[in-house]
Short mmCIF file of C-alpha atoms in Angstrom, two decimals:
data_model
loop_
_atom_site.label_atom_id
_atom_site.label_comp_id
_atom_site.label_asym_id
_atom_site.label_seq_id
_atom_site.Cartn_x
_atom_site.Cartn_y
_atom_site.Cartn_z
CA MET Y 706 -14.42 -32.29 17.85
CA GLN Y 707 -13.73 -33.98 21.17
CA GLN Y 708 -16.60 -32.12 22.85
CA LEU Y 709 -19.24 -32.94 20.22
CA PRO Y 710 -20.11 -36.50 21.40
CA ILE Y 711 -20.61 -35.38 25.01
CA LEU Y 712 -22.28 -32.06 24.29
CA PRO Y 713 -25.70 -31.92 26.06
CA HIS Y 714 -28.62 -31.24 23.73
CA ASP Y 715 -32.37 -31.76 23.36
CA PRO Y 716 -32.93 -35.10 21.51
CA SER Y 717 -36.09 -33.70 19.94
CA ARG Y 718 -34.14 -30.95 18.21
CA LYS Y 719 -31.42 -31.24 15.59
CA LEU Y 720 -27.98 -30.09 16.62
CA VAL Y 721 -26.25 -27.86 14.05
CA LEU Y 722 -22.55 -27.01 14.24
CA LEU Y 723 -22.27 -23.26 13.61
CA ILE Y 724 -18.87 -22.07 12.34
CA ARG Y 725 -18.10 -18.35 12.42
CA GLY Y 726 -14.93 -16.28 12.01
CA LEU Y 727 -13.32 -18.70 9.56
CA GLU Y 728 -12.69 -15.78 7.16
CA LYS Y 729 -9.76 -14.71 9.37
CA SER Y 730 -7.96 -17.94 8.41
CA ILE Y 731 -9.22 -18.00 4.83
CA GLY Y 732 -7.97 -14.54 3.86
CA VAL Y 733 -9.21 -12.26 1.11
CA ASP Y 734 -6.85 -12.64 -1.84
CA LEU Y 735 -7.87 -14.95 -4.69
CA GLN Y 736 -4.29 -14.98 -5.97
CA GLY Y 737 -2.72 -15.66 -2.57
CA ASP Y 738 -1.22 -18.81 -1.07
CA TYR Y 739 -3.31 -21.94 -0.52
CA PRO Y 740 -4.83 -21.42 2.98
CA PRO Y 741 -4.00 -24.46 5.17
CA VAL Y 742 -7.50 -24.51 6.69
CA LEU Y 743 -9.07 -24.88 3.24
CA GLN Y 744 -6.54 -27.51 2.28
CA ASP Y 745 -7.61 -29.50 5.34
CA LEU Y 746 -11.31 -29.08 4.54
CA ASN Y 747 -10.78 -30.24 0.99
CA PHE Y 748 -8.60 -33.28 1.59
CA VAL Y 749 -10.10 -34.71 4.79
CA ARG Y 750 -13.75 -34.11 4.02
CA ASP Y 751 -14.59 -37.85 4.20
CA ALA Y 752 -13.41 -37.93 7.82
CA TYR Y 753 -16.19 -35.53 8.75
CA LYS Y 754 -18.77 -38.28 8.03
CA ARG Y 755 -17.47 -40.10 11.08
CA SER Y 756 -16.28 -37.27 13.33
CA VAL Y 757 -19.10 -34.74 12.81
CA LEU Y 758 -22.57 -36.33 12.81
CA HIS Y 759 -24.36 -33.00 12.50
CA PRO Y 760 -25.00 -30.45 9.76
CA LEU Y 761 -22.26 -27.83 9.36
CA LEU Y 762 -23.38 -24.23 8.89
CA PHE Y 763 -20.65 -21.83 7.76
CA ILE Y 764 -21.33 -18.10 8.13
CA LEU Y 765 -18.96 -16.28 5.80
CA PRO Y 766 -18.74 -12.92 4.04
CA ASP Y 767 -18.97 -13.03 0.26
CA TYR Y 768 -15.24 -12.68 -0.42
CA ALA Y 769 -14.38 -15.57 1.95
CA LEU Y 770 -17.03 -17.78 0.35
CA THR Y 771 -15.50 -17.08 -3.06
CA ARG Y 772 -12.11 -18.11 -1.72
CA LEU Y 773 -13.57 -21.29 -0.21
CA THR Y 774 -15.05 -22.34 -3.57
CA LYS Y 775 -11.69 -21.75 -5.26
CA PHE Y 776 -9.42 -23.55 -2.79
CA ALA Y 777 -11.75 -26.26 -1.41
CA PRO Y 778 -13.87 -27.28 -4.43
CA ASP Y 779 -14.39 -30.89 -3.27
CA PHE Y 780 -15.66 -29.78 0.12
CA TRP Y 781 -17.84 -27.11 -1.54
CA ALA Y 782 -19.40 -29.77 -3.77
CA TRP Y 783 -21.04 -31.30 -0.66
CA ARG Y 784 -23.10 -28.21 0.05
CA SER Y 785 -26.81 -28.79 0.67
CA GLY Y 786 -27.81 -25.16 0.38
CA VAL Y 787 -26.55 -21.61 0.15
CA PHE Y 788 -28.38 -18.79 1.89
CA LEU Y 789 -27.64 -15.19 0.93
CA PHE Y 790 -28.26 -12.36 3.38
CA GLN Y 791 -28.20 -8.69 2.42
CA THR Y 792 -26.12 -6.57 4.79
CA PRO Y 793 -28.39 -3.98 6.46
CA GLN Y 794 -27.68 -0.44 5.32
CA THR Y 795 -27.09 0.69 8.91
CA THR Y 796 -24.37 -1.94 9.30
CA LYS Y 797 -22.73 -0.91 6.03
CA ASP Y 798 -22.84 2.75 7.01
CA TYR Y 799 -21.29 2.05 10.41
CA ALA Y 800 -18.51 -0.08 8.91
CA LEU Y 801 -17.86 2.54 6.26
CA VAL Y 802 -17.46 5.33 8.80
CA ARG Y 803 -15.30 3.15 11.05
CA THR Y 804 -13.03 2.23 8.14
CA LEU Y 805 -12.77 5.36 6.00
CA GLU Y 806 -12.70 7.87 8.84
CA ALA Y 807 -10.33 6.02 11.14
CA ASP Y 808 -8.12 8.38 13.14
CA ARG Y 809 -5.02 6.26 12.72
CA PRO Y 810 -3.88 5.66 9.15
CA ILE Y 811 -2.60 2.33 7.98
CA ASP Y 812 1.08 2.10 8.84
CA SER Y 813 3.70 0.86 6.41
CA SER Y 814 4.16 -2.58 7.95
CA LYS Y 815 2.24 -5.75 7.30
CA SER Y 816 0.69 -5.71 10.75
CA PRO Y 817 -2.52 -7.62 11.58
CA GLU Y 818 -4.28 -4.29 12.09
CA SER Y 819 -3.46 -3.24 8.53
CA SER Y 820 -4.59 -6.59 7.17
CA GLU Y 821 -7.85 -6.38 9.14
CA ARG Y 822 -8.60 -2.95 7.74
CA ILE Y 823 -7.91 -4.16 4.21
CA ALA Y 824 -10.21 -7.14 4.82
CA LEU Y 825 -12.94 -4.78 5.99
CA LEU Y 826 -12.46 -2.57 2.92
CA GLU Y 827 -12.70 -5.67 0.71
CA SER Y 828 -15.87 -6.72 2.49
CA LEU Y 829 -17.43 -3.27 2.08
CA LEU Y 830 -16.51 -3.26 -1.60
CA MET Y 831 -18.44 -6.51 -2.05
CA ASP Y 832 -21.51 -4.79 -0.61
CA TYR Y 833 -21.26 -1.58 -2.61
CA ARG Y 834 -19.88 -2.86 -5.91
CA PRO Y 835 -22.52 -2.84 -8.70
CA SER Y 836 -23.93 -6.30 -9.47
CA ALA Y 837 -26.46 -7.76 -11.89
CA GLY Y 838 -30.05 -7.08 -10.86
CA HIS Y 839 -29.05 -4.35 -8.39
CA PRO Y 840 -28.70 -1.03 -10.23
CA PRO Y 841 -26.34 1.18 -8.20
CA THR Y 842 -27.34 4.53 -6.78
CA ASP Y 843 -25.09 7.57 -7.17
CA ILE Y 844 -24.22 7.26 -3.48
CA ASP Y 845 -23.23 3.60 -3.93
CA LEU Y 846 -21.02 4.45 -6.92
CA ASN Y 847 -19.35 7.24 -4.97
CA THR Y 848 -18.73 4.90 -2.03
CA CYS Y 849 -17.45 2.17 -4.35
CA ASN Y 850 -15.07 4.69 -5.93
CA ILE Y 851 -13.74 5.72 -2.52
CA LEU Y 852 -13.27 2.08 -1.51
CA PHE Y 853 -11.29 1.28 -4.67
CA HIS Y 854 -9.09 4.30 -3.94
CA GLN Y 855 -8.65 3.44 -0.26
CA LEU Y 856 -7.72 -0.16 -1.08
CA GLY Y 857 -5.13 1.06 -3.56
CA VAL Y 858 -3.59 3.34 -0.95
CA ALA Y 859 -3.74 0.57 1.67
CA TYR Y 860 -1.93 -1.95 -0.52
CA LEU Y 861 0.63 0.69 -1.48
CA SER Y 862 1.31 1.21 2.24
CA GLN Y 863 2.11 -2.50 2.40
CA ARG Y 864 4.48 -2.12 -0.57
CA ASN Y 865 2.25 -4.27 -2.77
CA ALA Y 866 2.44 -2.14 -5.92
CA THR Y 867 0.68 -4.69 -8.16
CA LYS Y 868 -2.53 -4.75 -6.11
CA ALA Y 869 -2.28 -1.02 -5.47
CA GLN Y 870 -2.13 -0.34 -9.20
CA ASN Y 871 -5.09 -2.63 -9.90
CA TYR Y 872 -7.36 -0.93 -7.36
CA LEU Y 873 -6.21 2.58 -8.27
CA GLU Y 874 -6.80 2.01 -11.98
CA ASN Y 875 -10.32 0.78 -11.17
CA ALA Y 876 -10.81 3.86 -9.01
CA LEU Y 877 -9.57 6.16 -11.78
CA GLU Y 878 -11.83 4.60 -14.39
CA LEU Y 879 -14.87 5.00 -12.14
CA ALA Y 880 -13.92 8.58 -11.19
CA GLN Y 881 -13.62 9.49 -14.86
CA GLN Y 882 -17.01 7.89 -15.61
CA ARG Y 883 -18.53 9.91 -12.76
CA GLN Y 884 -16.63 13.03 -13.88
CA ASP Y 885 -15.23 13.41 -10.37
CA VAL Y 886 -12.20 15.49 -11.33
CA SER Y 887 -11.11 16.16 -7.74
CA LEU Y 888 -10.96 12.45 -6.86
CA ALA Y 889 -9.27 11.68 -10.18
CA ALA Y 890 -6.46 14.11 -9.27
CA GLU Y 891 -5.90 12.32 -5.95
CA ILE Y 892 -5.81 8.98 -7.76
CA TYR Y 893 -3.32 10.29 -10.34
CA GLN Y 894 -1.10 11.29 -7.45
CA ASP Y 895 -1.35 7.85 -5.82
CA LEU Y 896 -0.70 6.12 -9.15
CA GLY Y 897 2.40 8.29 -9.39
CA ARG Y 898 3.48 7.04 -5.97
CA THR Y 899 2.78 3.46 -7.06
CA PHE Y 900 4.99 3.72 -10.14
CA ALA Y 901 7.65 5.53 -8.11
CA HIS Y 902 7.64 2.51 -5.77
CA ARG Y 903 8.37 0.39 -8.86
CA ARG Y 904 11.11 2.82 -9.90
CA SER Y 905 9.21 3.54 -13.14
CA TRP Y 906 10.15 7.20 -12.92
CA GLU Y 907 8.83 8.47 -16.25
CA GLN Y 908 5.41 6.89 -15.69
CA ALA Y 909 5.38 8.30 -12.16
CA ARG Y 910 6.27 11.75 -13.49
CA LEU Y 911 3.43 11.55 -16.03
CA TYR Y 912 0.83 10.81 -13.33
CA PHE Y 913 2.14 13.54 -11.03
CA GLN Y 914 2.01 16.06 -13.89
CA GLN Y 915 -1.61 15.11 -14.62
CA ALA Y 916 -2.49 15.59 -10.95
CA LEU Y 917 -0.67 18.94 -10.83
CA GLU Y 918 -2.53 20.27 -13.87
CA ILE Y 919 -5.89 19.56 -12.20
CA PHE Y 920 -4.83 21.07 -8.87
CA ILE Y 921 -3.64 24.24 -10.68
CA GLU Y 922 -6.87 24.42 -12.72
CA TYR Y 923 -8.97 24.22 -9.54
CA GLY Y 924 -6.72 26.53 -7.53
CA ASP Y 925 -5.89 23.87 -4.92
CA ARG Y 926 -2.58 25.34 -3.72
CA TYR Y 927 -1.98 22.88 -0.91
CA SER Y 928 -2.38 19.84 -3.17
CA GLN Y 929 -0.13 21.55 -5.72
CA ALA Y 930 2.58 21.61 -3.06
CA SER Y 931 2.32 17.89 -2.28
CA THR Y 932 2.51 17.08 -6.01
CA LEU Y 933 5.47 19.42 -6.55
CA HIS Y 934 7.13 17.60 -3.65
CA GLN Y 935 6.54 14.24 -5.37
CA LEU Y 936 7.88 15.60 -8.68
CA GLY Y 937 10.95 16.71 -6.75
CA ARG Y 938 11.46 13.18 -5.50
CA VAL Y 939 11.24 11.82 -9.04
CA ALA Y 940 13.81 14.38 -10.24
CA GLN Y 941 15.96 13.44 -7.25
CA GLU Y 942 15.90 9.76 -8.22
CA GLU Y 943 16.76 10.70 -11.81
CA ARG Y 944 19.72 12.73 -10.45
CA GLU Y 945 18.25 15.94 -11.87
CA TRP Y 946 19.46 17.92 -8.87
CA GLU Y 947 18.59 21.46 -9.93
CA GLN Y 948 15.13 20.42 -11.10
CA ALA Y 949 14.58 18.57 -7.82
CA ARG Y 950 15.71 21.61 -5.82
CA LEU Y 951 13.33 23.85 -7.80
CA TYR Y 952 10.32 21.57 -7.18
CA PHE Y 953 11.11 21.30 -3.46
CA GLN Y 954 11.56 25.08 -3.13
CA GLN Y 955 8.19 25.69 -4.82
CA ALA Y 956 6.52 23.18 -2.51
CA LEU Y 957 8.20 24.67 0.56
CA GLU Y 958 7.00 28.19 -0.28
CA ILE Y 959 3.39 26.99 -0.38
CA TYR Y 960 3.73 25.04 2.88
CA ILE Y 961 5.24 28.09 4.61
CA GLU Y 962 2.43 30.23 3.19
CA TYR Y 963 -0.14 27.87 4.74
CA GLY Y 964 1.74 27.73 8.04
CA ALA Y 965 1.92 31.53 8.26
CA ALA Y 966 -1.83 31.72 7.65
CA GLY Y 967 -2.49 29.58 10.73
CA GLY Y 968 -2.56 26.33 8.80
CA THR Y 969 -2.80 22.91 10.36
CA GLN Y 970 0.03 20.83 11.76
CA SER Y 971 -0.05 19.03 8.43
CA ALA Y 972 1.45 22.11 6.74
CA ARG Y 973 4.20 22.23 9.36
CA PHE Y 974 4.91 18.53 8.92
CA SER Y 975 5.08 18.99 5.14
CA GLN Y 976 7.57 21.82 5.59
CA ALA Y 977 9.79 19.45 7.54
CA SER Y 978 9.52 16.69 4.92
CA THR Y 979 10.45 19.14 2.16
CA LEU Y 980 13.36 20.56 4.16
CA HIS Y 981 14.52 16.97 4.67
CA ASN Y 982 14.51 16.38 0.91
CA LEU Y 983 16.26 19.68 0.21
CA GLY Y 984 18.91 18.41 2.61
CA ALA Y 985 19.14 15.18 0.63
CA VAL Y 986 19.70 17.15 -2.60
CA ALA Y 987 22.40 19.28 -0.94
CA TYR Y 988 24.00 16.06 0.37
CA GLU Y 989 24.15 14.59 -3.14
CA GLU Y 990 25.69 17.84 -4.39
CA ARG Y 991 28.27 17.51 -1.59
CA GLU Y 992 27.12 20.80 -0.03
CA TRP Y 993 27.70 19.48 3.48
CA GLU Y 994 26.90 22.52 5.63
CA GLN Y 995 23.78 23.36 3.62
CA ALA Y 996 22.64 19.74 3.96
CA ARG Y 997 23.23 19.80 7.72
CA LEU Y 998 21.22 23.03 8.04
CA TYR Y 999 18.23 21.60 6.17
CA PHE Y 1000 18.30 18.33 8.13
CA GLN Y 1001 18.52 20.18 11.45
CA GLN Y 1002 15.58 22.43 10.52
CA ALA Y 1003 13.53 19.37 9.55
CA LEU Y 1004 14.42 17.56 12.77
CA GLU Y 1005 13.48 20.55 14.92
CA ILE Y 1006 10.00 20.68 13.36
CA PHE Y 1007 9.47 16.92 13.73
CA ILE Y 1008 10.42 17.20 17.42
CA GLU Y 1009 8.31 20.33 17.94
CA CYS Y 1010 5.21 18.66 16.44
CA GLY Y 1011 5.79 15.33 18.18
CA TYR Y 1012 6.39 13.38 14.96
CA ARG Y 1013 8.75 10.89 16.54
CA PHE Y 1014 8.59 8.32 13.76
CA SER Y 1015 9.56 10.89 11.10
CA GLN Y 1016 12.58 11.90 13.16
CA ALA Y 1017 14.15 8.53 12.32
CA SER Y 1018 14.65 9.29 8.64
CA THR Y 1019 16.28 12.66 9.34
CA LEU Y 1020 18.49 11.21 12.08
CA HIS Y 1021 19.54 8.54 9.58
CA ASN Y 1022 20.53 11.20 7.04
CA LEU Y 1023 22.38 13.23 9.66
CA GLY Y 1024 24.28 10.02 10.38
CA ALA Y 1025 25.21 9.65 6.70
CA LEU Y 1026 26.35 13.28 6.63
CA ALA Y 1027 28.48 12.86 9.76
CA GLN Y 1028 29.98 9.73 8.20
CA GLU Y 1029 30.94 11.67 5.05
CA LEU Y 1030 32.69 14.21 7.29
CA ARG Y 1031 34.44 11.34 9.13
CA GLU Y 1032 32.70 12.19 12.41
CA TRP Y 1033 32.47 8.49 13.24
CA GLU Y 1034 31.01 8.51 16.75
CA GLN Y 1035 28.49 11.21 15.86
CA ALA Y 1036 27.42 9.14 12.85
CA ARG Y 1037 27.02 6.01 14.96
CA SER Y 1038 24.94 7.92 17.51
CA TYR Y 1039 22.57 9.26 14.83
CA TYR Y 1040 22.17 5.81 13.24
CA GLN Y 1041 21.50 4.16 16.60
CA GLN Y 1042 18.84 6.77 17.47
CA ALA Y 1043 17.19 6.23 14.09
CA LEU Y 1044 17.25 2.45 14.50
CA GLU Y 1045 15.76 2.62 18.00
CA ILE Y 1046 12.80 4.66 16.74
CA LYS Y 1047 12.18 2.29 13.83
CA ILE Y 1048 12.26 -0.69 16.18
CA GLU Y 1049 9.97 1.14 18.64
CA TYR Y 1050 7.39 1.67 15.87
CA GLY Y 1051 7.78 -1.85 14.50
CA ASP Y 1052 8.90 -0.59 11.09
CA ARG Y 1053 11.00 -3.60 10.17
CA PHE Y 1054 11.42 -2.66 6.53
CA SER Y 1055 13.04 0.73 7.12
CA GLN Y 1056 15.34 -0.76 9.76
CA ALA Y 1057 17.20 -2.34 6.85
CA SER Y 1058 18.52 0.97 5.46
CA THR Y 1059 19.92 1.97 8.85
CA LEU Y 1060 21.43 -1.47 9.45
CA HIS Y 1061 23.04 -1.12 6.02
CA GLN Y 1062 24.56 2.24 7.01
CA LEU Y 1063 25.74 0.89 10.37
CA GLY Y 1064 27.46 -1.84 8.36
CA ASN Y 1065 29.06 0.76 6.13
CA LEU Y 1066 30.26 2.71 9.17
CA ALA Y 1067 31.67 -0.42 10.82
CA GLN Y 1068 33.49 -1.18 7.56
CA GLU Y 1069 35.01 2.33 7.52
CA LEU Y 1070 36.27 1.64 11.05
CA ARG Y 1071 37.64 -1.76 9.90
CA GLU Y 1072 35.26 -3.64 12.21
CA TRP Y 1073 34.87 -6.38 9.60
CA GLU Y 1074 32.70 -8.92 11.39
CA GLN Y 1075 30.39 -6.26 12.79
CA ALA Y 1076 30.02 -4.81 9.30
CA ARG Y 1077 29.21 -8.22 7.82
CA SER Y 1078 26.60 -8.83 10.52
CA TYR Y 1079 24.84 -5.52 9.85
CA TYR Y 1080 24.85 -6.07 6.08
CA GLN Y 1081 23.47 -9.59 6.43
CA GLN Y 1082 20.65 -8.36 8.69
CA ALA Y 1083 19.78 -5.65 6.17
CA LEU Y 1084 19.86 -8.10 3.27
CA GLU Y 1085 17.58 -10.55 5.08
CA ILE Y 1086 14.96 -7.82 5.59
CA TYR Y 1087 15.11 -6.69 1.96
CA ILE Y 1088 14.68 -10.30 0.83
CA GLU Y 1089 11.81 -10.80 3.30
CA TYR Y 1090 9.98 -7.79 1.84
CA GLY Y 1091 10.84 -8.62 -1.76
CA ASP Y 1092 12.76 -5.36 -2.28
CA ARG Y 1093 15.20 -6.49 -4.97
CA PHE Y 1094 16.49 -3.04 -5.80
CA SER Y 1095 17.62 -2.32 -2.23
CA GLN Y 1096 19.24 -5.76 -2.07
CA ALA Y 1097 21.62 -4.60 -4.79
CA SER Y 1098 23.21 -1.84 -2.68
CA THR Y 1099 23.76 -4.21 0.23
CA LEU Y 1100 25.16 -6.92 -2.05
CA HIS Y 1101 27.51 -4.28 -3.47
CA ASN Y 1102 28.72 -3.40 0.03
CA LEU Y 1103 29.13 -7.06 0.96
CA GLY Y 1104 31.28 -7.31 -2.16
CA ASN Y 1105 33.31 -4.33 -1.00
CA LEU Y 1106 33.76 -5.94 2.41
CA ALA Y 1107 34.91 -9.23 0.85
CA GLN Y 1108 37.31 -7.20 -1.31
CA GLU Y 1109 38.79 -5.54 1.79
CA LEU Y 1110 39.38 -9.03 3.19
CA ARG Y 1111 40.96 -10.13 -0.13
CA GLU Y 1112 38.21 -12.70 -0.69
CA TRP Y 1113 38.29 -12.04 -4.44
CA GLU Y 1114 35.84 -14.64 -5.72
CA GLN Y 1115 33.32 -13.86 -3.00
CA ALA Y 1116 33.64 -10.17 -3.81
CA ARG Y 1117 33.14 -10.85 -7.53
CA SER Y 1118 30.03 -12.93 -6.80
CA TYR Y 1119 28.43 -10.19 -4.69
CA TYR Y 1120 29.23 -7.50 -7.27
CA GLN Y 1121 27.82 -9.58 -10.11
CA GLN Y 1122 24.58 -10.14 -8.20
CA ALA Y 1123 24.33 -6.40 -7.50
CA LEU Y 1124 25.06 -5.50 -11.13
CA GLU Y 1125 22.39 -7.89 -12.42
CA ILE Y 1126 19.76 -6.19 -10.25
CA PHE Y 1127 20.83 -2.67 -11.28
CA ILE Y 1128 20.59 -3.75 -14.93
CA GLU Y 1129 17.21 -5.41 -14.30
CA TYR Y 1130 15.88 -2.10 -12.93
CA GLY Y 1131 17.53 -0.04 -15.65
CA ASP Y 1132 19.51 2.02 -13.13
CA ARG Y 1133 22.58 2.95 -15.19
CA TYR Y 1134 24.09 5.32 -12.68
CA GLU Y 1135 24.27 2.72 -9.89
CA GLN Y 1136 25.85 0.27 -12.33
CA ALA Y 1137 28.90 2.53 -12.61
CA SER Y 1138 30.18 2.04 -9.04
CA THR Y 1139 29.71 -1.73 -9.23
CA LEU Y 1140 31.44 -1.94 -12.63
CA HIS Y 1141 34.33 0.06 -11.20
CA GLN Y 1142 34.65 -2.32 -8.24
CA LEU Y 1143 34.51 -5.34 -10.55
CA GLY Y 1144 37.41 -3.69 -12.39
CA ARG Y 1145 39.39 -3.44 -9.17
CA VAL Y 1146 38.78 -7.12 -8.37
CA ALA Y 1147 39.80 -8.12 -11.91
CA GLU Y 1148 42.98 -6.03 -11.59
CA GLU Y 1149 43.82 -7.61 -8.22
CA VAL Y 1150 43.63 -11.13 -9.67
CA GLY Y 1151 45.65 -10.19 -12.76
CA GLU Y 1152 42.79 -10.05 -15.29
CA LEU Y 1153 43.98 -6.73 -16.71
CA SER Y 1154 42.01 -6.80 -19.96
CA GLN Y 1155 38.81 -7.44 -18.02
CA ALA Y 1156 39.71 -4.67 -15.58
CA LYS Y 1157 40.17 -2.24 -18.49
CA SER Y 1158 36.72 -3.13 -19.84
CA TYR Y 1159 35.03 -2.59 -16.47
CA TYR Y 1160 36.83 0.71 -15.80
CA LEU Y 1161 35.90 2.10 -19.21
CA GLN Y 1162 32.24 1.10 -18.81
CA ALA Y 1163 32.17 2.84 -15.42
CA LEU Y 1164 33.86 5.96 -16.86
CA ARG Y 1165 31.32 6.18 -19.67
CA ILE Y 1166 28.39 6.08 -17.21
CA PHE Y 1167 29.92 8.59 -14.78
CA ALA Y 1168 30.55 10.96 -17.71
CA GLU Y 1169 27.03 10.38 -19.07
CA PHE Y 1170 25.58 11.50 -15.73
CA LYS Y 1171 28.05 14.41 -15.48
CA ASP Y 1172 29.40 12.99 -12.22
CA GLY Y 1173 32.74 14.77 -12.06
CA TYR Y 1174 33.46 13.28 -8.65
CA GLY Y 1175 33.06 9.72 -9.94
CA VAL Y 1176 35.19 10.49 -12.99
CA GLN Y 1177 38.02 12.24 -11.13
CA THR Y 1178 38.05 10.13 -7.96
CA PHE Y 1179 37.44 6.63 -9.29
CA SER Y 1180 37.53 5.98 -13.03
CA LEU Y 1181 40.33 8.19 -14.37
CA PRO Y 1182 42.89 7.41 -11.62
CA SER Y 1183 42.30 3.66 -12.07
CA LEU Y 1184 42.60 3.88 -15.87
CA VAL Y 1185 45.73 6.04 -15.65
CA ALA Y 1186 47.36 3.55 -13.25
CA LEU Y 1187 46.39 0.65 -15.51
CA TYR Y 1188 47.81 2.43 -18.57
CA GLN Y 1189 51.09 3.13 -16.78
CA GLN Y 1190 51.27 -0.55 -15.89
CA THR Y 1191 50.34 -1.98 -19.32
CA GLN Y 1192 50.94 0.81 -21.89
CA ASP Y 1193 47.72 -0.46 -23.49
CA GLU Y 1194 46.75 2.08 -26.17
CA GLU Y 1195 43.11 0.92 -26.05
CA ILE Y 1196 42.82 2.67 -22.69
CA LEU Y 1197 43.67 6.01 -24.30
CA VAL Y 1198 41.29 5.31 -27.18
CA GLY Y 1199 38.51 4.50 -24.72
CA ILE Y 1200 39.05 7.66 -22.65
CA ALA Y 1201 39.21 9.79 -25.80
CA SER Y 1202 35.95 8.27 -27.04
CA VAL Y 1203 34.14 9.07 -23.79
CA PHE Y 1204 35.19 12.74 -23.76
CA GLY Y 1205 35.07 13.30 -27.53
CA VAL Y 1206 38.72 14.33 -27.82
CA GLY Y 1207 41.74 13.00 -29.68
CA VAL Y 1208 43.98 10.21 -28.41
CA GLU Y 1209 47.04 12.45 -28.47
CA GLU Y 1210 45.26 15.02 -26.33
CA VAL Y 1211 44.57 12.32 -23.75
CA ARG Y 1212 48.18 11.15 -23.94
CA GLY Y 1213 49.40 14.70 -23.39
CA LEU Y 1214 47.18 15.11 -20.34
CA LEU Y 1215 48.44 11.84 -18.85
CA GLU Y 1216 52.08 12.65 -19.48
CA GLY Y 1217 51.56 16.20 -18.21
#
């Protein structure tokens, strides 16, 4: 603005102020925040009469123009003319190749590079999407279908499940109209991943099953393996350990088959990922040596193939395993290695899980302030990324830390917040541990009736999920101790109800 009055120009020719690149500040999302640049355009438009004595010519892609009309309607009302230019086919083709066949996939962070690629996909979709007066060709419809799918995958990589679902459902509808069964199967798989991200496990399972049926029908063994792997992860989240193990074993056999036949590095990488998840199942089943073996095999392949980023997750799990075996320094070393890799790759979101575990380890070693610091860092990241479910586990551990420090009301507050989130997400199993801890807090402050209620609720859930460890290690010992303290017969009635036995049988077991 300061340069305009002194800018040299030919008096016989009109000076026009050309504005390009504004779309980078405008953004692409019609449901997003109010862009500050458009807010300024809208509310200070009268000032331009005095400060800019020349015509303004904005050069914008279609999606940015749509956003301008939405967020700066007063400024838009001043327009003298709108000129539409058709993107040359050669330009569209070049952009399409550059975007869809990029060597480096979108990473899982909200980096500018990821956002730029999404903006380019959005722009391409505007060009290829069918519109009135322009009947689409088969090639255009195919390209449009691919763009819908790619945008869904891109938004899923940014953990935006709502937008991912919207684009993927559009992609699926178009693929079904075009009878493109192969693409439909891929979209079913990505919709499964989207609903898994939302922890809607049954819906995720349904989509994965639909994908698997198509892959089996068409004899696509490799894609069958990736879908079996995903079904294993769903079973894992639903604590269906044997079913999860079966799916992972089936997937692993196919990946090994492809590797033995001189398959690509992708098959080797997939072997490692599946071994990692088999290790996670063994860990949950408390099969420590089997878990260690699987994790070590996975790590060796990741190192062999140069997949440094993927090493972080396995190092993290080896840390958790070492922690379970009370190998404190080994656990800390694994966690620190995992965290360094995540920081190196700028994966801020996944840093949270390792910070959480470092907090848990510090707590085990009674390093209270260090533990609190790690938990708070993890919680801040989960809040930043809007991951409410993961916040619950960290809130639970902050409650446990406050409990260790005898800060009863602070502990109760953290546990209540965690419990509300577990209930919100319908995760009954995770509720059990938090209910049990709320019982311990209630018992410590003398609220024995409330403690009884919490302990019995936890026992019922542990029993429902056939978690013998939770029953024998946490719920029953606490209820037995409370009964010995209070002689409250309702405790015996509650235990008998959970196990479907008589009260006298429970009494006999306790007295025995």
